[in-house]
XYZ file of C-alpha atoms in Angstrom:
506
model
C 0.000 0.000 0.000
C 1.706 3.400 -0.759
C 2.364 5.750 2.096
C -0.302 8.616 3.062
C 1.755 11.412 1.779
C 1.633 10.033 -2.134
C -1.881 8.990 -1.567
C -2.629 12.271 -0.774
C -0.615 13.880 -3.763
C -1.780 11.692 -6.208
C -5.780 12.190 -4.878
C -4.458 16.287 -5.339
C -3.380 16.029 -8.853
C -6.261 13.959 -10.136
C -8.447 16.866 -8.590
C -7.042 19.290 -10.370
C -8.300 17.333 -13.407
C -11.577 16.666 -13.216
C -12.610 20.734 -13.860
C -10.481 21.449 -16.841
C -11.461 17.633 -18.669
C -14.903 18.569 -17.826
C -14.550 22.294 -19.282
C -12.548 21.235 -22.288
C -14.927 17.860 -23.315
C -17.806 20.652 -22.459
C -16.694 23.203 -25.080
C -15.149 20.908 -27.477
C -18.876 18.809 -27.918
C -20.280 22.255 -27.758
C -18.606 23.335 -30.333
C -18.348 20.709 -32.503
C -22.021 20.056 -32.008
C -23.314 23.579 -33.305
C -21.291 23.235 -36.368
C -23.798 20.043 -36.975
C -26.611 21.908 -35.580
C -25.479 25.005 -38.311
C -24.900 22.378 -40.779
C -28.374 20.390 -40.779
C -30.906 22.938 -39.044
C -32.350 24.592 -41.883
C -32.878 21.936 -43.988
C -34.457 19.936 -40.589
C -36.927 22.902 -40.331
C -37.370 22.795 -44.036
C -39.135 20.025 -43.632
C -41.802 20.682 -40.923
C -41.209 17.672 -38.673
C -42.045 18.021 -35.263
C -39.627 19.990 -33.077
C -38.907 16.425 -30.606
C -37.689 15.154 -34.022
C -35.348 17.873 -34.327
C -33.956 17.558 -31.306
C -33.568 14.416 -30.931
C -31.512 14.459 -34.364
C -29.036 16.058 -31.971
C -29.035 14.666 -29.061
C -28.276 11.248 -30.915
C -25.205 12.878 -32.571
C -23.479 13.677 -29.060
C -22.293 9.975 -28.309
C -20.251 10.438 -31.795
C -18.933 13.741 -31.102
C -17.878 12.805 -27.641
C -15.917 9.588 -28.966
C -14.086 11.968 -30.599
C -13.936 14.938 -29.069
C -13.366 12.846 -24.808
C -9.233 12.344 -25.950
C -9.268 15.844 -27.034
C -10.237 17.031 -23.932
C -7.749 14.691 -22.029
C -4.711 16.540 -23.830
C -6.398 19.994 -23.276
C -6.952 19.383 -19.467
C -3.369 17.486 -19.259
C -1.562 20.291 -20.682
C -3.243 23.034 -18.600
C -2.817 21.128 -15.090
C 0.742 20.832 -15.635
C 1.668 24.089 -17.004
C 0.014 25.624 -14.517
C 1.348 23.230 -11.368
C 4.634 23.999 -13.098
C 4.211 27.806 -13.434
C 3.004 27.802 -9.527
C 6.473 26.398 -8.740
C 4.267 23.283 -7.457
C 6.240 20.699 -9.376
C 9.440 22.088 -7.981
C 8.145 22.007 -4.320
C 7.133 18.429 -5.079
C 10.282 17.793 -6.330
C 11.755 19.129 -3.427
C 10.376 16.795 -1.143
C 12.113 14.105 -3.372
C 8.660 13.237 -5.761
C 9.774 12.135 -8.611
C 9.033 13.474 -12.321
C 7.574 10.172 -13.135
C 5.409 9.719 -9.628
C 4.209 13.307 -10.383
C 3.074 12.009 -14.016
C 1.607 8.692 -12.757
C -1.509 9.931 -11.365
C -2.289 11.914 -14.368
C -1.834 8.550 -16.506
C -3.543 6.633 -14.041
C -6.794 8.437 -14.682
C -6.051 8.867 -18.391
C -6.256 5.052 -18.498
C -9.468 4.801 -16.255
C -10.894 7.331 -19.491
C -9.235 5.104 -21.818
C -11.490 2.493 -20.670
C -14.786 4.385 -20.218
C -14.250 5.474 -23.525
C -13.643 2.141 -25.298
C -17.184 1.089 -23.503
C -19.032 4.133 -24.856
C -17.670 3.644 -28.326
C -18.753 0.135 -28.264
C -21.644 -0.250 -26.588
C -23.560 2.904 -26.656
C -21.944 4.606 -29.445
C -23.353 1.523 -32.216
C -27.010 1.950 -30.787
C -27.216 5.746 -31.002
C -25.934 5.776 -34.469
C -28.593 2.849 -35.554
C -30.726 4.842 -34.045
C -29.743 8.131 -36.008
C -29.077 6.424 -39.546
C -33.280 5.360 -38.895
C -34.280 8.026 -38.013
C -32.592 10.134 -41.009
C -34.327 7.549 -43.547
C -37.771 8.330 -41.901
C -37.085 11.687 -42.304
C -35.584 11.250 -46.237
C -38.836 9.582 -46.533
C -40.793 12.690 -45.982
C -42.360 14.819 -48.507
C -43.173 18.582 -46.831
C -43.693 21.600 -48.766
C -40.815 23.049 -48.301
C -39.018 20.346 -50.004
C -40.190 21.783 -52.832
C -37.177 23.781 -55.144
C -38.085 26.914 -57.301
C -37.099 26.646 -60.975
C -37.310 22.918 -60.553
C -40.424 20.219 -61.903
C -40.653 18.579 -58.374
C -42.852 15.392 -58.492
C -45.761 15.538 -56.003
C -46.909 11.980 -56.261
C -45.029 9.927 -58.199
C -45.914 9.580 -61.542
C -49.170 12.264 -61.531
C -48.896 14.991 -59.852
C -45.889 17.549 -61.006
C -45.513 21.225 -59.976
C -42.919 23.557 -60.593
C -42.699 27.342 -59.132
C -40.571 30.298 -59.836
C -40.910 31.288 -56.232
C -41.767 29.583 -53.064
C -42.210 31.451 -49.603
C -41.319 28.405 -46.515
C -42.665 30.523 -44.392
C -46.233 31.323 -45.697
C -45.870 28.838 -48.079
C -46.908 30.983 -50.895
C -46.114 30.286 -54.383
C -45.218 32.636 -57.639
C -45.967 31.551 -61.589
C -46.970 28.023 -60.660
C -47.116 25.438 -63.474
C -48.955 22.065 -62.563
C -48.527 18.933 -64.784
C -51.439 16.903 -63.844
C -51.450 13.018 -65.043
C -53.343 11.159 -63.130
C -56.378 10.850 -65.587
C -55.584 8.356 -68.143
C -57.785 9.461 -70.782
C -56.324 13.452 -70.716
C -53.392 15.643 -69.443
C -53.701 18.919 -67.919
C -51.807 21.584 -67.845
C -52.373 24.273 -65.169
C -50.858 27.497 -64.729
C -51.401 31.047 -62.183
C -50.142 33.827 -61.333
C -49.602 33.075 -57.360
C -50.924 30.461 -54.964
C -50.471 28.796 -51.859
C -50.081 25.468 -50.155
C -51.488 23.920 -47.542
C -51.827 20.132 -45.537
C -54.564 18.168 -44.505
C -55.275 17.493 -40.615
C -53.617 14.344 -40.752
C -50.865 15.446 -43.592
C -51.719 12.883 -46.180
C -53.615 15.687 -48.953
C -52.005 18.905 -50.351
C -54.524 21.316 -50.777
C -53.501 24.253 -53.065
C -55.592 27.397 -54.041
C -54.272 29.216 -57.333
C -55.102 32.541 -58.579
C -55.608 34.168 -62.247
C -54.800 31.600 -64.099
C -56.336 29.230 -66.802
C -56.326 25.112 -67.093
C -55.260 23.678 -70.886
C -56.994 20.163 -71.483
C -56.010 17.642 -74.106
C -57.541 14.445 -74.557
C -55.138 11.377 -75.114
C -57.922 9.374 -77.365
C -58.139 12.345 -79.870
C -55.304 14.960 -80.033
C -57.791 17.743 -82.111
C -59.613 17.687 -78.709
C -58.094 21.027 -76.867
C -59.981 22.905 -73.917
C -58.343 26.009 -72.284
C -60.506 27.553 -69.502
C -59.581 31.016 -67.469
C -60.127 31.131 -63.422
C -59.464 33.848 -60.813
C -59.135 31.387 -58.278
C -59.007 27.612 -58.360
C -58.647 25.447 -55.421
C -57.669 21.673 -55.869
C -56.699 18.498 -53.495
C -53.965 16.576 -54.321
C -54.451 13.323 -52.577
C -51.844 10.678 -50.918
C -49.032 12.805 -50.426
C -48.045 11.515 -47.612
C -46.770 14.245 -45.558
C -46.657 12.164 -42.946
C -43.409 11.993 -40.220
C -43.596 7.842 -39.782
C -40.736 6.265 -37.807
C -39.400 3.016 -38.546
C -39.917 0.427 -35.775
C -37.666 -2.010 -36.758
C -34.861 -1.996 -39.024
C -32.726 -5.114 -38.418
C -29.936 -3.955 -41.076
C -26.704 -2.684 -39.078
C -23.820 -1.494 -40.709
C -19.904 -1.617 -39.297
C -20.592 1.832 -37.378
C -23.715 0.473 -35.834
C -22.043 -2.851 -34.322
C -20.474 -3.617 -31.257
C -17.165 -5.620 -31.296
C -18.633 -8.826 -30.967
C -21.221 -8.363 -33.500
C -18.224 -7.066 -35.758
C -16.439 -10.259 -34.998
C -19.180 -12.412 -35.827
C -19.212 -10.703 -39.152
C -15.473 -10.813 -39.954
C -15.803 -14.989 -39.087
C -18.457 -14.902 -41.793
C -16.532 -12.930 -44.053
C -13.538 -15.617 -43.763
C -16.376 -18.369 -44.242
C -17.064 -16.564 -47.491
C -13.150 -16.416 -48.553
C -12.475 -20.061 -48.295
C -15.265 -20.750 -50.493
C -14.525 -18.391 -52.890
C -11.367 -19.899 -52.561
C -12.301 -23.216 -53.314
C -14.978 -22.083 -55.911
C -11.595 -20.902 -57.866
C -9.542 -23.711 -57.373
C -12.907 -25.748 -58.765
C -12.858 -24.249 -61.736
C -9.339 -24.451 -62.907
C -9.554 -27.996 -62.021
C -12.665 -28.909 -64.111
C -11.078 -27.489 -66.412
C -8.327 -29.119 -66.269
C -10.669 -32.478 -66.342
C -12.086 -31.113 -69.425
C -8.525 -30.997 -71.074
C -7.964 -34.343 -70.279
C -10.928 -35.649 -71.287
C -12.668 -36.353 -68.243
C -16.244 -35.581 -67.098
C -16.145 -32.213 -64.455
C -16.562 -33.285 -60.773
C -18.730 -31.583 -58.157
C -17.444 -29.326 -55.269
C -17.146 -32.485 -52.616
C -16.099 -35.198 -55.125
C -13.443 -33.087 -56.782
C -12.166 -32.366 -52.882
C -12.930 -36.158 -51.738
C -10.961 -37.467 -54.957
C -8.242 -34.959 -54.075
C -8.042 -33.937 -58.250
C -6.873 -30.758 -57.678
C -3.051 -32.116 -57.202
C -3.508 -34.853 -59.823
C -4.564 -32.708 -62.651
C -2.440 -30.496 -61.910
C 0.850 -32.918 -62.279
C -1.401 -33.987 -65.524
C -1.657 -30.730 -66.739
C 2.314 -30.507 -65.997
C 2.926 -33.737 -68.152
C 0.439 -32.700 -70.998
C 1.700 -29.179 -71.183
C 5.728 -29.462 -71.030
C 7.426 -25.647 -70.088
C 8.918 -25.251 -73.656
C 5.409 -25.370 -75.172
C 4.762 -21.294 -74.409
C 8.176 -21.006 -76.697
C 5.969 -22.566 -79.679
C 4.247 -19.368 -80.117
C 5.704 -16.807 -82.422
C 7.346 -14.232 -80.795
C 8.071 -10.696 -82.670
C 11.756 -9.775 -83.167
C 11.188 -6.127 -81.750
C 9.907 -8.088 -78.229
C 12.643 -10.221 -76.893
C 10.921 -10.394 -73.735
C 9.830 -14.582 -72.869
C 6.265 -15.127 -72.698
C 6.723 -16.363 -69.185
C 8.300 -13.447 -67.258
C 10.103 -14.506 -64.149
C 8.588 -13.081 -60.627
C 5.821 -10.463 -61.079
C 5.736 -7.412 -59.192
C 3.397 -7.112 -56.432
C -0.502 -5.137 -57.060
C -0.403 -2.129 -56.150
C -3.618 -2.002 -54.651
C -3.479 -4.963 -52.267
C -0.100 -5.267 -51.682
C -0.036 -9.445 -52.739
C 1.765 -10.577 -55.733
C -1.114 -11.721 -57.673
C -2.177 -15.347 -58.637
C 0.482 -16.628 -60.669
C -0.878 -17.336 -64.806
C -0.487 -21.132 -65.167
C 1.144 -22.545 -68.689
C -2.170 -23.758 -69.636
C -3.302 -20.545 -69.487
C -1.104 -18.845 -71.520
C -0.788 -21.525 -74.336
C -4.690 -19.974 -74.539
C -5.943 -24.109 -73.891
C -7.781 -22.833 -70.598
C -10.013 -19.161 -70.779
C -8.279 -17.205 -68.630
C -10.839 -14.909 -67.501
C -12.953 -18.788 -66.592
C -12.445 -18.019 -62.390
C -12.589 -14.055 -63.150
C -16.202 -14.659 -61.147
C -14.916 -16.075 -58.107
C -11.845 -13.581 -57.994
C -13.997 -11.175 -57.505
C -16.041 -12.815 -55.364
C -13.005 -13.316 -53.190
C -12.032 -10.091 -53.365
C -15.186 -8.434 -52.091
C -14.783 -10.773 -49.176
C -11.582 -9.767 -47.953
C -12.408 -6.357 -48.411
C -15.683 -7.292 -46.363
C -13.660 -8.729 -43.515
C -10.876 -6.100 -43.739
C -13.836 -3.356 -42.920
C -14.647 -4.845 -39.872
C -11.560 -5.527 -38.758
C -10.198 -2.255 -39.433
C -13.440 -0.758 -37.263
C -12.301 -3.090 -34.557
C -9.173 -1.939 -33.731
C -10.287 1.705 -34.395
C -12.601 1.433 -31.199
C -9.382 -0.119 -29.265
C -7.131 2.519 -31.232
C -9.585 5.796 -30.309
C -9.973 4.670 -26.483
C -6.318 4.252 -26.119
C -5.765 8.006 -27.483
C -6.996 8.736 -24.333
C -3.724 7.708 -22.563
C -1.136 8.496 -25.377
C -2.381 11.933 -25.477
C -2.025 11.954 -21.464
C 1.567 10.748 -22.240
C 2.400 13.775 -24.909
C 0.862 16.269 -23.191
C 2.800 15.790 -19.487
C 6.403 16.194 -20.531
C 5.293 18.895 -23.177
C 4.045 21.043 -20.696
C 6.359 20.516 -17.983
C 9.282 21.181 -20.279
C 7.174 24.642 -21.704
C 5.961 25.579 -18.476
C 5.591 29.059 -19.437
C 3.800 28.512 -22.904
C 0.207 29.141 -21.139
C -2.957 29.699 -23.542
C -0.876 29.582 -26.151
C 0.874 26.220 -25.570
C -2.172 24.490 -25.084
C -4.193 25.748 -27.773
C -0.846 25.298 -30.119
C -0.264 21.815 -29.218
C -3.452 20.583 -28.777
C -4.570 21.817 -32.359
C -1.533 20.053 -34.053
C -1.558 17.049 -32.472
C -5.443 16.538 -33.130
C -5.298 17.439 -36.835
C -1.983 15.079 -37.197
C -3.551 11.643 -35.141
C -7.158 12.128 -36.939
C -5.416 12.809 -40.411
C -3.503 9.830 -39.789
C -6.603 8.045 -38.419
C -8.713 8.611 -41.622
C -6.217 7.687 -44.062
C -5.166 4.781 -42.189
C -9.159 3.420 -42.628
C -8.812 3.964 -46.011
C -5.751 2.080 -46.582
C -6.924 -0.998 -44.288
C -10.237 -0.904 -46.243
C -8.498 -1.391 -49.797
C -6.337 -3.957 -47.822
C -3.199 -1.785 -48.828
C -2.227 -2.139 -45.244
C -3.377 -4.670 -42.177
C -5.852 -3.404 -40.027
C -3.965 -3.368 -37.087
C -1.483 -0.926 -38.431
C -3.755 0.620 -40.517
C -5.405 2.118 -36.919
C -2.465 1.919 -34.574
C 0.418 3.957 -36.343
C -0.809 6.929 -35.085
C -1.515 5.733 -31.475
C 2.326 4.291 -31.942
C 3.895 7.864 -33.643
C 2.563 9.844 -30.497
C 3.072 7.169 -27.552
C 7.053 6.769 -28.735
C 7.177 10.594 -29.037
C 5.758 10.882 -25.272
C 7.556 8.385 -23.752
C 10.922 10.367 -25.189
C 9.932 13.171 -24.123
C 9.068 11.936 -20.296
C 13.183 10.178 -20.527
C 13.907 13.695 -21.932
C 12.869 15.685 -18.718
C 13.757 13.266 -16.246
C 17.309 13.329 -17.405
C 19.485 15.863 -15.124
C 19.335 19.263 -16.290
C 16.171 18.849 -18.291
C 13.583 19.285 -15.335
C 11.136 21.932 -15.906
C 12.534 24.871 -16.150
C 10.461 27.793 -16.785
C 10.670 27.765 -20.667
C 7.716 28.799 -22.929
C 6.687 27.532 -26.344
C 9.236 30.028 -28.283
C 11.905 27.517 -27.054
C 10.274 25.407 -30.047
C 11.409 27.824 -32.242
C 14.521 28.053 -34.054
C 17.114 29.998 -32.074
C 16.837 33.497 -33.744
C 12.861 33.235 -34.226
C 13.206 33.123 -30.263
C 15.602 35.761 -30.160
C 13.105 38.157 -31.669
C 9.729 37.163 -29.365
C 12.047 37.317 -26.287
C 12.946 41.177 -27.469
C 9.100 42.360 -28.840
């Protein structure tokens, strides 16, 4: 059990903590949440749902701002503690009564990995569920077909396939609308034209008919049985109900369809052993043909899946195919003088997409006796089954990855600020800025590679978790060395030495 006195300094620095990670994750999700709230709010209210639709819109995109934004606010609140413990001469009193760099940093990491594991639970267990929740909820509202939907200068179709209107103006306030054009279908036996001057919209009680009433206009007729038939007729006002339009806000009730985003880790694993299920057969669906075809050269009737694999033919045929087709028989074919190259290059270069040296083109194949695009189907198919299991894989580790961030941002931001003890505002704003927009740059791309299988998952998501945890831990051996304890520096000591000569002398 450790001794009162670091119990009681370690309880002290975790305090100091818990109000800056609480302001910082505060304003961060604040933040970041307007911009979606800025981003999405007018064309919400564009669409006249109810206002507890709207809102909940946004409450169900906080869980994904705060994954992102909760190891942000661990390297804001971890720089600030210590600069300013190390600007109060704290750390140096501490380190006066023979505490320890390291024992000062412990508590602080200590806590970062308690977040580190709160945070890997809210990514995957809450985190999947709000997002199903919000991906539903988005298609309900996609599904929804309000008035103000409507674009000016546009033929916007009312109900599908009868019903067209197009205006030159359209007030979402009043919904009033300006040199309105109506293409009316629905009658099989005539089409209608309809134009006016102004009009305005309006919804049933229960949101299903559009009622419009038009003004100084007229309504051209034409009858579909005989062409010569044309009626035109003039109206001040003409009011008409447009039935089944469905303005209706319905939410889905069930939706069993999840996506990668919307599963938890053992869900994704499920899904990545079903994906593997999927390569092996492609796999063998390959190998299947190219050995029936290989019967089919020698003259033998094609197998199915289980007897070909039961009569083990693959390796047979194969030492058939081997005796039937001797090496020198690709040197039969006629080969240009201008192209000395063989016809059977030596190693091929690896795909640049995958990063695998792709299947090697068998001498039956090129002597054009077998089709060589015959398995093209089942390449394919394997393929989009690696790239299937890849997906989830990569969305595993990026849970583990993004909770971790947690404590690697803990350890950069302690020996950053206790070497710039003096960089205040500035530090932390400075460092905390680059450091995000390098890990989530590196985070994004690193998805994208692992998804095209360019890279494996694993380092696909950890290299930046790995970047910033070496460059922490060198820092923290950098300050504990003698003569490299805090020291009262600011951030211009970052600078080169004549950039710092200059903001020492402004």
């Amino acid at each position: 059990m450790a001794p009162p006195t670091v119990r009681t300094i370690s309880r002290y620095l975790l305090r100091q903590h818990v109000a800056p990670l609480g302001f910082a994750l505060a304003a961060l999700t604040s933040l970041m949440l307007i911009q979606q709230i800025a981003k999405q709010l007018s064309s919400l209210l564009g669409k006249g749902l109810p206002t507890s639709v709207i809102i909940e819109v946004f409450l169900l995109s906080v869980p994904f701002i705060v994954a992102v934004t909760l190891p942000m606010a661990v390297l804001v609140a971890v720089l600030h503690v210590f600069t300013r413990l190390a600007g109060d001469n704290e750390i140096t009193a501490l380190q006066a009564g023979g505490v320890s760099v390291g024992r000062v940093i412990a508590p602080a990491l200590t806590g970062a990995a308690g977040i580190a594991l709160l945070s890997f639970l809210w990514n995957d267990q809450l985190l999947p569920r709000t997002n199903h929740q919000l991906r539903t909820l988005q298609m309900d509202i996609q599904r929804k077909k309000p008035s103000l939907a409507l674009k000016e200068q546009v033929i916007n179709e009312v109900v599908a396939g009868q019903f067209f209107l197009r205006a030159a103006r359209i007030d979402g306030s009043s919904n009033k609308l300006k040199d309105v054009t109506i293409y009316d279908l629905a009658d099989a036996e005539r089409r209608r034209i309809i134009t006016a001057d102004s009009g305005r919209m309006a919804y049933s009680a229960g949101g299903r008919d559009l009622y419009l009433t038009l003004q100084d206009g007229d309504i051209e007729e034409v009858s579909r049985a005989d062409p010569t038939q044309f009626n035109r007729t003039f109206f001040s006002t003409n009011r008409m109900r447009v039935a089944g339009v469905a303005n209706t806000f319905q939410p889905t009730t069930t939706d069993t369809y999840k996506s990668d985003r919307e599963m938890s880790t053992c869900e994704m694993q499920e899904a990545v052993e079903s994906a593997r299920r999927d390569v092996e057969s492609a796999t063998g669906d390959a190998r299947l043909v190219v050995d029936n075809d290989l019967r089919r050269l020698a003259g033998l009737a094609p197998l199915p899946p289980r007897a070909l694999a039961a009569a083990g033919g693959g390796r047979a045929l194969r030492r058939l195919a081997a005796w039937l087709l001797p090496a020198e028989a690709g040197a039969q074919t006629p080969r240009p003088a201008q192209r000395p190259t063989p016809p059977h290059p030596g190693p091929r270069p690896l795909a640049p997409s995958t990063g695998r040296a792709p299947p090697f083109t068998p001498p039956y194949v090129a002597a054009g006796l077998i089709t060589p695009g015959a398995g093209t189907g089942e390449e394919q198919r394997l393929r989009a089954a690696r790239e299937r299991a890849a997906a989830y894989e990569v969305e595993i580790q990026k849970k583990y990855a993004i909770a971790l961030a947690c404590l690697v941002f803990a350890l950069v931001g302690a020996p950053i600020a206790l070497r710039f003890q003096r960089g205040g505002v500035g530090l932390v704003l400075g460092v905390s800025v680059a450091v995000f927009t390098v890990y989530y740059i590196g985070l994004i791309g690193g998805e994208e590679l692992g998804d095209r299988l360019i890279l494996s998952p694993f380092f696909a998501m950890w290299t930046p978790n790995l970047i910033f945890a070496t460059a922490g831990l060198f820092g923290l051996w950098r300050i504990r060395k003698p003569g490299n304890s805090p020291h009262g520096g600011d951030w211009s000591d970052l600078l080169p030495a004549w950039i710092a000569a200059a903001w020492n002398h402004r």
